[in-house]
CSV table of C-alpha atoms and ligand atoms in Angstrom, one decimal:
chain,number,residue,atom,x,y,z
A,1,UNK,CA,0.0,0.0,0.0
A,2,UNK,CA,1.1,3.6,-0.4
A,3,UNK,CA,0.0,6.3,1.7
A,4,UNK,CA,1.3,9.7,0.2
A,5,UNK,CA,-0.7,11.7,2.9
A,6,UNK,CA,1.6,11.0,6.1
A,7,UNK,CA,3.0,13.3,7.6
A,8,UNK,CA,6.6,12.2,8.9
A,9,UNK,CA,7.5,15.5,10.8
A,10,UNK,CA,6.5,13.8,14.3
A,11,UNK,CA,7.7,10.7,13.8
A,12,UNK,CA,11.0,11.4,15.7
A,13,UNK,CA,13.4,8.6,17.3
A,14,UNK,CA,13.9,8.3,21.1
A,15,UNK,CA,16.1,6.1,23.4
A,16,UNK,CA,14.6,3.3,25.5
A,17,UNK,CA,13.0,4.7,29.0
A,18,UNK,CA,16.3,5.2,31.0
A,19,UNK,CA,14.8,7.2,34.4
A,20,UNK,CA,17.9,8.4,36.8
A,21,UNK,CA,17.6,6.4,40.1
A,22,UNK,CA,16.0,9.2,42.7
A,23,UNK,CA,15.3,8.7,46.1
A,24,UNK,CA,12.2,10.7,46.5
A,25,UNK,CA,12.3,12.1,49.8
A,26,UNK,CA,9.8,14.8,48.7
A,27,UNK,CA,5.8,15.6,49.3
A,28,UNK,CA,5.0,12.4,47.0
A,29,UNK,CA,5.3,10.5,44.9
A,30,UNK,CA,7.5,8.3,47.2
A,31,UNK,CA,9.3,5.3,46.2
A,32,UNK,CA,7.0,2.5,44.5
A,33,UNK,CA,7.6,-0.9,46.8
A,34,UNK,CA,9.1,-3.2,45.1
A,35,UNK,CA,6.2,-5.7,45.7
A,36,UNK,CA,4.3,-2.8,44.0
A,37,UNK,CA,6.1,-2.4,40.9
A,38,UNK,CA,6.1,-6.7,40.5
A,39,UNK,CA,2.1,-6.7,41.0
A,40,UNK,CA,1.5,-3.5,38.3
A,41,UNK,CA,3.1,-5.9,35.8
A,42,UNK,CA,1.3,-8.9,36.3
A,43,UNK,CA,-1.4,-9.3,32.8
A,44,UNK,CA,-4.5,-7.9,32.8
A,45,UNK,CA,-7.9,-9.4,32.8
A,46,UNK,CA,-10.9,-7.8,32.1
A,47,UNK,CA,-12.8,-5.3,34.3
A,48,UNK,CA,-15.6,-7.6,35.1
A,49,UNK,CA,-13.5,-11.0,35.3
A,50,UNK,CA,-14.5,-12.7,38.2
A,51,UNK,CA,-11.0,-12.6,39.0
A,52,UNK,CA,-10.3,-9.2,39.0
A,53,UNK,CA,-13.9,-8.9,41.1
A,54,UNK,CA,-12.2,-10.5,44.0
A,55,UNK,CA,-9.2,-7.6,43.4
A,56,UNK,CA,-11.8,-4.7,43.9
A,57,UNK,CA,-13.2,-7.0,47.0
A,58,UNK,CA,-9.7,-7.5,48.6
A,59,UNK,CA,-9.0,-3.2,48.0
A,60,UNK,CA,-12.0,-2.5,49.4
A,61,UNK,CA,-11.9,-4.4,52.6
A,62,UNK,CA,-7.8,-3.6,53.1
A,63,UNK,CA,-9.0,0.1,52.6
A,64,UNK,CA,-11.1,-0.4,55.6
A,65,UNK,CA,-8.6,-1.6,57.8
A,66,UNK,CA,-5.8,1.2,56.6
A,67,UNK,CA,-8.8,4.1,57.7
A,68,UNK,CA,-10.1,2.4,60.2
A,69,UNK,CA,-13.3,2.6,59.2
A,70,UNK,CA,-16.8,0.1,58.9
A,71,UNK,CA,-18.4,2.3,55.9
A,72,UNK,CA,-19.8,-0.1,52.9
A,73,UNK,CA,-19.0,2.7,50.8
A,74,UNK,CA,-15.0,2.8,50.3
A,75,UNK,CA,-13.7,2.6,46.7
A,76,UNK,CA,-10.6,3.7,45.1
A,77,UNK,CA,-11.5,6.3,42.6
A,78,UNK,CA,-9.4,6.1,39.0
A,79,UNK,CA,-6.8,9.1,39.0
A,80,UNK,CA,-5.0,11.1,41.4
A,81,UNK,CA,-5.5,12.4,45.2
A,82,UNK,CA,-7.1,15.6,43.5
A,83,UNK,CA,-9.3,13.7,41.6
A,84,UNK,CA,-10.8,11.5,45.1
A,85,UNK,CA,-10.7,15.1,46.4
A,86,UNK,CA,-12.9,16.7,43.8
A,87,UNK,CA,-15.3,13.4,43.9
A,88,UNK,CA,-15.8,14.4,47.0
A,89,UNK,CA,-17.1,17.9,46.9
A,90,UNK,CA,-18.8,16.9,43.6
A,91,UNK,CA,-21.1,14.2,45.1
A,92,UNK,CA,-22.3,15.9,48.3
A,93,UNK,CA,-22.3,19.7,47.2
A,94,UNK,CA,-25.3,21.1,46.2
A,95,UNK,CA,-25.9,24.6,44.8
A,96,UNK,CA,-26.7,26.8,47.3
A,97,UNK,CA,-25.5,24.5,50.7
A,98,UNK,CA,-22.9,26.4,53.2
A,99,UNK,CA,-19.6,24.7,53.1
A,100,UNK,CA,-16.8,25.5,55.8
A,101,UNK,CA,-13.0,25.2,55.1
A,102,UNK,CA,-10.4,24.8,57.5
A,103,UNK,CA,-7.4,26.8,55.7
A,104,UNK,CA,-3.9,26.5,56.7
A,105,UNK,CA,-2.0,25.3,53.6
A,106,UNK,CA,-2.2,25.3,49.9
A,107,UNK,CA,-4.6,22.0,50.1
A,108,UNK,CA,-7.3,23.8,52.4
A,109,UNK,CA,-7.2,27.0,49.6
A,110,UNK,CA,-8.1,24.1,47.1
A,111,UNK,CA,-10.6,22.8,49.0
A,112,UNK,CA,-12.0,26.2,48.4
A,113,UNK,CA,-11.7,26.5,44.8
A,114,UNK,CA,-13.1,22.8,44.0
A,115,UNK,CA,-16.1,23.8,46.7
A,116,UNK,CA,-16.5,27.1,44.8
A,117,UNK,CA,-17.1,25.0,41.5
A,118,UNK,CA,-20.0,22.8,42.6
A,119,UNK,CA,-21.9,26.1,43.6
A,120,UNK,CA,-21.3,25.9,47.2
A,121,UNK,CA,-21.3,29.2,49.6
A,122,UNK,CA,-17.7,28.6,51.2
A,123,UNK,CA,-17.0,30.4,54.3
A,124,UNK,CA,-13.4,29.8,55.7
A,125,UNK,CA,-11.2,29.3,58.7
A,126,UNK,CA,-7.9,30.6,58.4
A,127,UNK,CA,-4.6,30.1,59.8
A,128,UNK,CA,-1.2,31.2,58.9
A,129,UNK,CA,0.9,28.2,57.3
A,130,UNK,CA,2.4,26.2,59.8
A,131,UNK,CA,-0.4,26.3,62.6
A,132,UNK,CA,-3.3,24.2,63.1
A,133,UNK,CA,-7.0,25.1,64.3
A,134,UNK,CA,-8.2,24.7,67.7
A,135,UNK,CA,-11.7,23.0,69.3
A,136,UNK,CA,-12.6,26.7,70.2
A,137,UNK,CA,-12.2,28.1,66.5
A,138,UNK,CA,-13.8,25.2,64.9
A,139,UNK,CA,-16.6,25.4,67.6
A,140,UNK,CA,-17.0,28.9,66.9
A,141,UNK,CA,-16.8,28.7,62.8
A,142,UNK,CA,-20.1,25.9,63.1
A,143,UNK,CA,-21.7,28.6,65.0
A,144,UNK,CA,-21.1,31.9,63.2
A,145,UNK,CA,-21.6,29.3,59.3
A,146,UNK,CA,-24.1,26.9,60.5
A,147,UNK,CA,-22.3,25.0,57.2
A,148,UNK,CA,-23.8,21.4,55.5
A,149,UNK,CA,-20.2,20.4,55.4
A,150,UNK,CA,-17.3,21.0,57.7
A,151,UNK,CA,-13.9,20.1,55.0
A,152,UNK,CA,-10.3,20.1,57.6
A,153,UNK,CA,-7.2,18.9,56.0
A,154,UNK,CA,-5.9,16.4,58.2
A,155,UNK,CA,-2.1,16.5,57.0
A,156,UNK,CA,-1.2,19.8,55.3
A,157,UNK,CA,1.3,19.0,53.2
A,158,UNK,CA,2.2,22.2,52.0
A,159,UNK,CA,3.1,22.9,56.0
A,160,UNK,CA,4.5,20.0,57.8
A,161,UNK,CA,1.4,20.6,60.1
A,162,UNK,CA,-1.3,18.0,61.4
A,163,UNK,CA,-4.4,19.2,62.7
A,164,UNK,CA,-5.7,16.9,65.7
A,165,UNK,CA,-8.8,15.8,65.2
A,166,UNK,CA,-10.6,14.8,68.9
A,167,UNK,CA,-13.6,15.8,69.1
A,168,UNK,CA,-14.7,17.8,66.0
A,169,UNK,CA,-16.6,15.2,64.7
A,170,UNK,CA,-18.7,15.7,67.6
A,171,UNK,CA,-19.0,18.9,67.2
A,172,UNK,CA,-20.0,18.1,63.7
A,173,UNK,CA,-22.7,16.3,64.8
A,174,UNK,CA,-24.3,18.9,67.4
A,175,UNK,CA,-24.1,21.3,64.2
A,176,UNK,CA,-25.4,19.1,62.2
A,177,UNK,CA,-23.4,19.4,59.7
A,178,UNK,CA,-20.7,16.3,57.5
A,179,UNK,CA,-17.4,15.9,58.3
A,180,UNK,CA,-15.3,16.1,55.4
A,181,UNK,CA,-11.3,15.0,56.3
A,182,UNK,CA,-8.2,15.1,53.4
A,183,UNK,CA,-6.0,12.1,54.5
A,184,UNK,CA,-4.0,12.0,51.8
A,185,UNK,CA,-0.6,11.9,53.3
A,186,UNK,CA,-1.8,11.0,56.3
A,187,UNK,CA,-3.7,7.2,55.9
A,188,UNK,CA,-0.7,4.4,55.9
A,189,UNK,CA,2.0,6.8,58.0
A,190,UNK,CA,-0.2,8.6,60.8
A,191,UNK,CA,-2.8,7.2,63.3
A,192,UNK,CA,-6.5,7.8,61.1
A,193,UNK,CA,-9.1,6.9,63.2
A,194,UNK,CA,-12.1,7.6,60.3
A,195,UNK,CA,-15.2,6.2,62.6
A,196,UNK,CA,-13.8,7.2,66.1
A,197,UNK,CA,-13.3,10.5,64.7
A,198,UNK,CA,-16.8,10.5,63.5
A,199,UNK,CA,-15.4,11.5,60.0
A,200,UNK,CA,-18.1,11.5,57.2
A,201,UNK,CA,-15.9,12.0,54.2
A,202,UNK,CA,-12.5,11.1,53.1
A,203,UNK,CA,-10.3,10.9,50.2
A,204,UNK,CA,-6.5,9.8,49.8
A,205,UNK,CA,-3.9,8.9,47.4
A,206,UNK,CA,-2.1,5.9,46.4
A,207,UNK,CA,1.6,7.4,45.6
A,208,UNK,CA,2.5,8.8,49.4
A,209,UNK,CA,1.8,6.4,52.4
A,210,UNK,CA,0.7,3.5,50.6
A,211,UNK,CA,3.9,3.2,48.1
A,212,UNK,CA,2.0,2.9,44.7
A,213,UNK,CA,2.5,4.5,42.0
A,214,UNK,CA,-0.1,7.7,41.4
A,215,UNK,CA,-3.0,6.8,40.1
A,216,UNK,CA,-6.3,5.4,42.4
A,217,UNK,CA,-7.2,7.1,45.0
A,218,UNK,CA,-8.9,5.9,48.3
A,219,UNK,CA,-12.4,7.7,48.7
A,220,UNK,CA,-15.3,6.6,51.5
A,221,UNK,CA,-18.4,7.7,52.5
A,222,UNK,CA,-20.4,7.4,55.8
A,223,UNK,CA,-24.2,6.1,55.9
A,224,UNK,CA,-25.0,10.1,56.4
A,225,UNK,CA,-22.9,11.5,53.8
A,226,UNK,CA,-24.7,8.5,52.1
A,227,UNK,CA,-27.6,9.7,53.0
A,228,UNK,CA,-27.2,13.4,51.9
A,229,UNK,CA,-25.6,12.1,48.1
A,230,UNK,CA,-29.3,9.9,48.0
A,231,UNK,CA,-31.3,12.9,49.0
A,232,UNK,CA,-30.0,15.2,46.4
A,233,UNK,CA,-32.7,17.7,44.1
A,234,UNK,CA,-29.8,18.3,41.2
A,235,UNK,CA,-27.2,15.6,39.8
A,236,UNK,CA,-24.2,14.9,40.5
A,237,UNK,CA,-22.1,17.8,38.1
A,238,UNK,CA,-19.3,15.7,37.0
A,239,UNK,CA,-20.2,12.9,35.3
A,240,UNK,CA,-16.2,10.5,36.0
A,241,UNK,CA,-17.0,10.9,39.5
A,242,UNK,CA,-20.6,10.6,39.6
A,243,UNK,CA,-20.7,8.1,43.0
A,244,UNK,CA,-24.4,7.1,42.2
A,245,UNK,CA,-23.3,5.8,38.6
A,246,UNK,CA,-19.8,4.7,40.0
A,247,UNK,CA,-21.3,2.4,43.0
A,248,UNK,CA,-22.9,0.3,40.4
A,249,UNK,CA,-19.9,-1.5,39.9
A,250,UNK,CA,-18.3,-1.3,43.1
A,251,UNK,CA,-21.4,-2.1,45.6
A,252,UNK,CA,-21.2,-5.5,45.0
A,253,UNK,CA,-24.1,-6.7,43.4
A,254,UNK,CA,-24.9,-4.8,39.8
A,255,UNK,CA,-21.4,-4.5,38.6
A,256,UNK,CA,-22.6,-2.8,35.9
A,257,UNK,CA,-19.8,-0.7,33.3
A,258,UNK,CA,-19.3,2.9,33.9
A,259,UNK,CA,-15.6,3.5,33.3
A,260,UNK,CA,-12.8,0.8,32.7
A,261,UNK,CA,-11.3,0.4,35.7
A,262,UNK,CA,-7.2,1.1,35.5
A,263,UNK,CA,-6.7,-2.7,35.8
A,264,UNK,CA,-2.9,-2.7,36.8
A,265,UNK,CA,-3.5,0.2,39.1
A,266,UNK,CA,-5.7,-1.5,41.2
A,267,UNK,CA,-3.2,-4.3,40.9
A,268,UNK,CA,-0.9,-1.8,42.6
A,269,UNK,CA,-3.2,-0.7,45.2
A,270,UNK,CA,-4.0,-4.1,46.4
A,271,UNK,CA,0.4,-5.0,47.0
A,272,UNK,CA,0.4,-1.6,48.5
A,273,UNK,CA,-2.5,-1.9,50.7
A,274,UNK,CA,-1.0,-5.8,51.4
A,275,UNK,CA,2.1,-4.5,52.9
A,276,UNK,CA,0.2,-2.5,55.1
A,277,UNK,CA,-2.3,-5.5,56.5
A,278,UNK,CA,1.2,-7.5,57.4
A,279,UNK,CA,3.1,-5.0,58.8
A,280,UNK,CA,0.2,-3.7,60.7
A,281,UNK,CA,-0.8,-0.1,62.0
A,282,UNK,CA,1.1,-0.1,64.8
A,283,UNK,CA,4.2,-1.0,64.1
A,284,UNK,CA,3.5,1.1,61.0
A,285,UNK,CA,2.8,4.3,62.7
A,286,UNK,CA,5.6,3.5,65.1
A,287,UNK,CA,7.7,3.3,62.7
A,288,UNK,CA,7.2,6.6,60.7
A,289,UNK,CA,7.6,8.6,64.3
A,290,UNK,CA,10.8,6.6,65.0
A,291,UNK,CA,12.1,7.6,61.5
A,292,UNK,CA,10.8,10.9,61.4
A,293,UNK,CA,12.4,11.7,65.1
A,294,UNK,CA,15.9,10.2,64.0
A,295,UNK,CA,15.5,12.9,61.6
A,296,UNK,CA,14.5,15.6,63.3
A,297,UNK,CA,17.1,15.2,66.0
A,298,UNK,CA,19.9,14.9,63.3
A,299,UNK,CA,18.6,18.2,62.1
A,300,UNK,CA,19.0,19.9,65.5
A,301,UNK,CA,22.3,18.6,65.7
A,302,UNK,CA,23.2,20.4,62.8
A,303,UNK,CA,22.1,23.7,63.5
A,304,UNK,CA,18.4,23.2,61.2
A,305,UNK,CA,15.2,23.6,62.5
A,306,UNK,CA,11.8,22.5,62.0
A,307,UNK,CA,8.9,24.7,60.8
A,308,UNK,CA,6.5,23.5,62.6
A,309,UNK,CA,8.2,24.2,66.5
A,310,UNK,CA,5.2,21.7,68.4
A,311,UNK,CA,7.0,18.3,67.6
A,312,UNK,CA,3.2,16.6,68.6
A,313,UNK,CA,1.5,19.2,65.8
A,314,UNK,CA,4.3,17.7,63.0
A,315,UNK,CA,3.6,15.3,60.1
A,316,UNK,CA,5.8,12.3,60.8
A,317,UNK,CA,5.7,11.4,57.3
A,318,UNK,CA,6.6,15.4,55.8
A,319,UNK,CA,8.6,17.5,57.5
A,320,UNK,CA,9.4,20.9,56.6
A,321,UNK,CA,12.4,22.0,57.5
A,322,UNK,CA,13.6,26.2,58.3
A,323,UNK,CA,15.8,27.2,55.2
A,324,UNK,CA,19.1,29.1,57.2
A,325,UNK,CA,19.4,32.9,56.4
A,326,UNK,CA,21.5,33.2,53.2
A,327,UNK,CA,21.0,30.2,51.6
A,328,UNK,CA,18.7,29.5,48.7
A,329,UNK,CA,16.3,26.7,49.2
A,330,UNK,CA,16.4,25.7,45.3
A,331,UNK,CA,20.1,25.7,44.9
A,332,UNK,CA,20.4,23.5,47.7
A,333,UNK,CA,17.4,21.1,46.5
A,334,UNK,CA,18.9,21.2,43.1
A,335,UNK,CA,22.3,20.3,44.2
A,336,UNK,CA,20.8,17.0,46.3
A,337,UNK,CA,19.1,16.0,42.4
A,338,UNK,CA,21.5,16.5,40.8
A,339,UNK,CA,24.7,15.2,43.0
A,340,UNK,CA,23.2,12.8,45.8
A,341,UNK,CA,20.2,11.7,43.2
A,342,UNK,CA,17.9,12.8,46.2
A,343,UNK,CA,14.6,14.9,45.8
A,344,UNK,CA,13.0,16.6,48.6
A,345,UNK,CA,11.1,20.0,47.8
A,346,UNK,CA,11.2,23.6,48.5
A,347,UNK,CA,7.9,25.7,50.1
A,348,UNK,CA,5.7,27.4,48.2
A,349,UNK,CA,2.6,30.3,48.7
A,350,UNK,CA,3.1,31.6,51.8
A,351,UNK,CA,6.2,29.2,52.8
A,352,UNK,CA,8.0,30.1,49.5
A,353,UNK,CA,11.8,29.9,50.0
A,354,UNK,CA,11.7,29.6,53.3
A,355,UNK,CA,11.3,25.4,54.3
A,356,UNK,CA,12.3,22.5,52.0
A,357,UNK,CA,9.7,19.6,52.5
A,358,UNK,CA,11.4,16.3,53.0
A,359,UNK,CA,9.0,13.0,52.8
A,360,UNK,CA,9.7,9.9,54.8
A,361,UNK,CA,6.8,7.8,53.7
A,362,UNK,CA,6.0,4.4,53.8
A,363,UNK,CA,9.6,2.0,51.9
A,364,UNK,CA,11.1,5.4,52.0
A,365,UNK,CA,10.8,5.7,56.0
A,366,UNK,CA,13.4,4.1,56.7
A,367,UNK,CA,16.8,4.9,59.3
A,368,UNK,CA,19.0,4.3,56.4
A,369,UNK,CA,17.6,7.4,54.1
A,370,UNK,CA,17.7,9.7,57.1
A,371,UNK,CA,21.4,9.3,57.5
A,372,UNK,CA,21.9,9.3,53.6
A,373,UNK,CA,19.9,12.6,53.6
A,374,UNK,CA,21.6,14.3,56.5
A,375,UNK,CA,24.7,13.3,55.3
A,376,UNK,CA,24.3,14.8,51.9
A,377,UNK,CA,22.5,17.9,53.0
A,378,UNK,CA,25.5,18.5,55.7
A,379,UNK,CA,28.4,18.3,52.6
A,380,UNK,CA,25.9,20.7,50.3
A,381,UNK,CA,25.4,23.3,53.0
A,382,UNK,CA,29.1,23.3,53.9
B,1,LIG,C1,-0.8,15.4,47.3
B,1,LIG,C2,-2.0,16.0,48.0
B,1,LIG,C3,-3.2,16.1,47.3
B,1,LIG,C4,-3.4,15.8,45.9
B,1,LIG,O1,-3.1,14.6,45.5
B,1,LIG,P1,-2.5,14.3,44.0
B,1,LIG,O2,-2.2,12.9,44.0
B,1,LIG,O3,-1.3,15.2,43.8
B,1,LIG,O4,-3.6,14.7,43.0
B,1,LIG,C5,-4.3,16.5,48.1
B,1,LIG,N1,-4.2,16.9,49.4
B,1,LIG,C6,-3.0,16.8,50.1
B,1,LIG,C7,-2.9,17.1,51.5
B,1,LIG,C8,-1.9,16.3,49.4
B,1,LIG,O5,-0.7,16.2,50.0
């Protein structure tokens, strides 16, 4: 055959993938595990095999465990953190219905733009970046915004900062109002209590704590978040992450088509969520503190200090770390690429230049990569 129409112009020649070999002490992605990266390549089957049925059961039910949570309604949603995090404002927003954001980092300001979209009224709480909200304000904020949904970010990963979460779910629950909780860097590496903390809503990711690559993303819903998605007058904006089309083939019984599900992903989340069920919580969350103190304390001994000052208030899997007067936070983070093969990341908005953000999550939290990092950073700052 000849085809005198085709245009060769893009038809350019590459090398084979050849990636360098970074340690990604950043904000995320974090390493793959190794189990991970072996399970993504296993073949696919299809996305109604019975087979790869007993996959989405296995996620599900691992999921549970990993939030701590009873809710029937836990799914991985197909694509990123931001894409769970959207499902979730899409599904329970209505036009009109007062939603209340906790802002102390980038992630709570994008809580407020993804609100914003699905027509809600957003009121917000704000804090500077670094500090975390109190009982009192939060008390105060249901008051004064009597809001449908109260949305916190539980890890701030823009900050370093965790905001403790006793007893604003029942607060929630005097107001009246859901309780809508961002655990993205926080389920697999921080004690997530979804049911004890009466949480009604959560999202998360699969490339931080739980060592996938990015990709599905954790999402659940409690019977009254349930309950307001079933009692909604308008549908659901956004058709991908339309829960009440989606649940069709995740609650079990229907498992009716609505999108194909991202087959090897899921074979990722399921190793991922694996290594979790052996190692367990404890020892996990232990594990992350002991790692993300050895790392701290080697920071103090050289002179660095932590942005978050309340060690209790820190992330133990993201620290951000002060940037010293007279040094510049990308030449540094640049040098540790490009020499050492280690990422970590600068601040940005209101932390801009002033912390680097170093992740210790999940394979990467381990003794060994604190020392390699402290080492390196000691030899690039001189
Ligand atoms: C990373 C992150 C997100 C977004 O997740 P992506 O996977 O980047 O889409 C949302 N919230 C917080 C707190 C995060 O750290």
């Amino acid at each position: 055959m000849n085809y005198p129409n085709i245009n060769e112009t893009h038809r350019i020649e590459t090398g084979q993938l050849d990636m360098p070999p970074r340690l990604l002490l950043g904000p995320g992605p974090s390493n793959t595990h190794p189990r991970v990266q072996q399970a993504i390549a296993t073949h696919e089957v299809g996305h109604l095999d019975p087979a790869f049925i007993g996959v989405m059961n296995d996620i599900q039910e691992m999921l549970r465990y990993a939030w701590q949570t009873d809710n029937s309604f836990t799914l991985p949603v197909s694509g990123t953190g931001s894409a769970a995090m959207e499902a979730t404002l899409a599904n329970l927003v209505e036009p009109g219905d007062v939603v209340l954001v906790g802002v102390m980092g980038y992630f709570g300001e994008r809580l407020v733009d993804m609100a914003g979209r699905y027509g809600a009224d957003v009121q917000t709480l704000e804090k500077p970046w670094g500090d975390v909200f109190t009982l009192a304000e939060i008390r105060a904020g249901l008051e004064r915004h009597k809001p449908a949904i109260l949305a916190l970010v539980h890890a701030e990963t823009s900050t370093g900062a965790l905001q403790p979460m006793e007893g604003i779910g029942e607060l929630c629950r005097e107001h009246n109002c859901l309780l809508l909780l961002d655990t993205v860097t926080s389920l697999g590496t921080t004690p997530v209590f979804l049911d004890g903390w009466g949480v009604d809503v959560a999202y998360s990711c699969s490339q931080k704590g739980l060592s996938c690559p990015p990709g599905a993303s954790p999402f659940t819903l409690s019977e009254r978040a349930l309950d307001k998605l079933h009692g909604r007058k308008t549908k659901v904006a956004n058709w991908y992450l339309d829960m009440s089309l989606l649940s069709k083939y995740w609650d079990g019984q229907t498992r009716s088509y609505h999108h194909t599900a991202p087959i090897n992903m899921m074979y990722a989340l399921r190793e991922g969520l694996r290594v979790v069920v052996e190692e367990g919580l404890d020892a996990r969350w232990s594990r992350h503190q002991a790692n993300a103190q050895l790392f701290w304390n080697g920071l103090a001994e050289m002179g660095l200090s932590c942005h978050v000052t309340e060690p209790s208030l820190r992330i133990p899997a993201l620290t951000t770390v002060r940037v010293p007067d007279g040094v510049d936070a990308k030449i540094v983070a640049g040098r540790l690429l490009n020499e050492y093969n280690i990422e970590i990341a600068g601040g940005f908005g209101q932390l801009a230049g002033q912390v680097w953000r170093v992740g210790l999550m999940r394979f990467n939290s381990r003794p060994e990569n604190v020392t390699l990092l402290l080492a390196a950073l000691a030899e690039v700052l001189g």
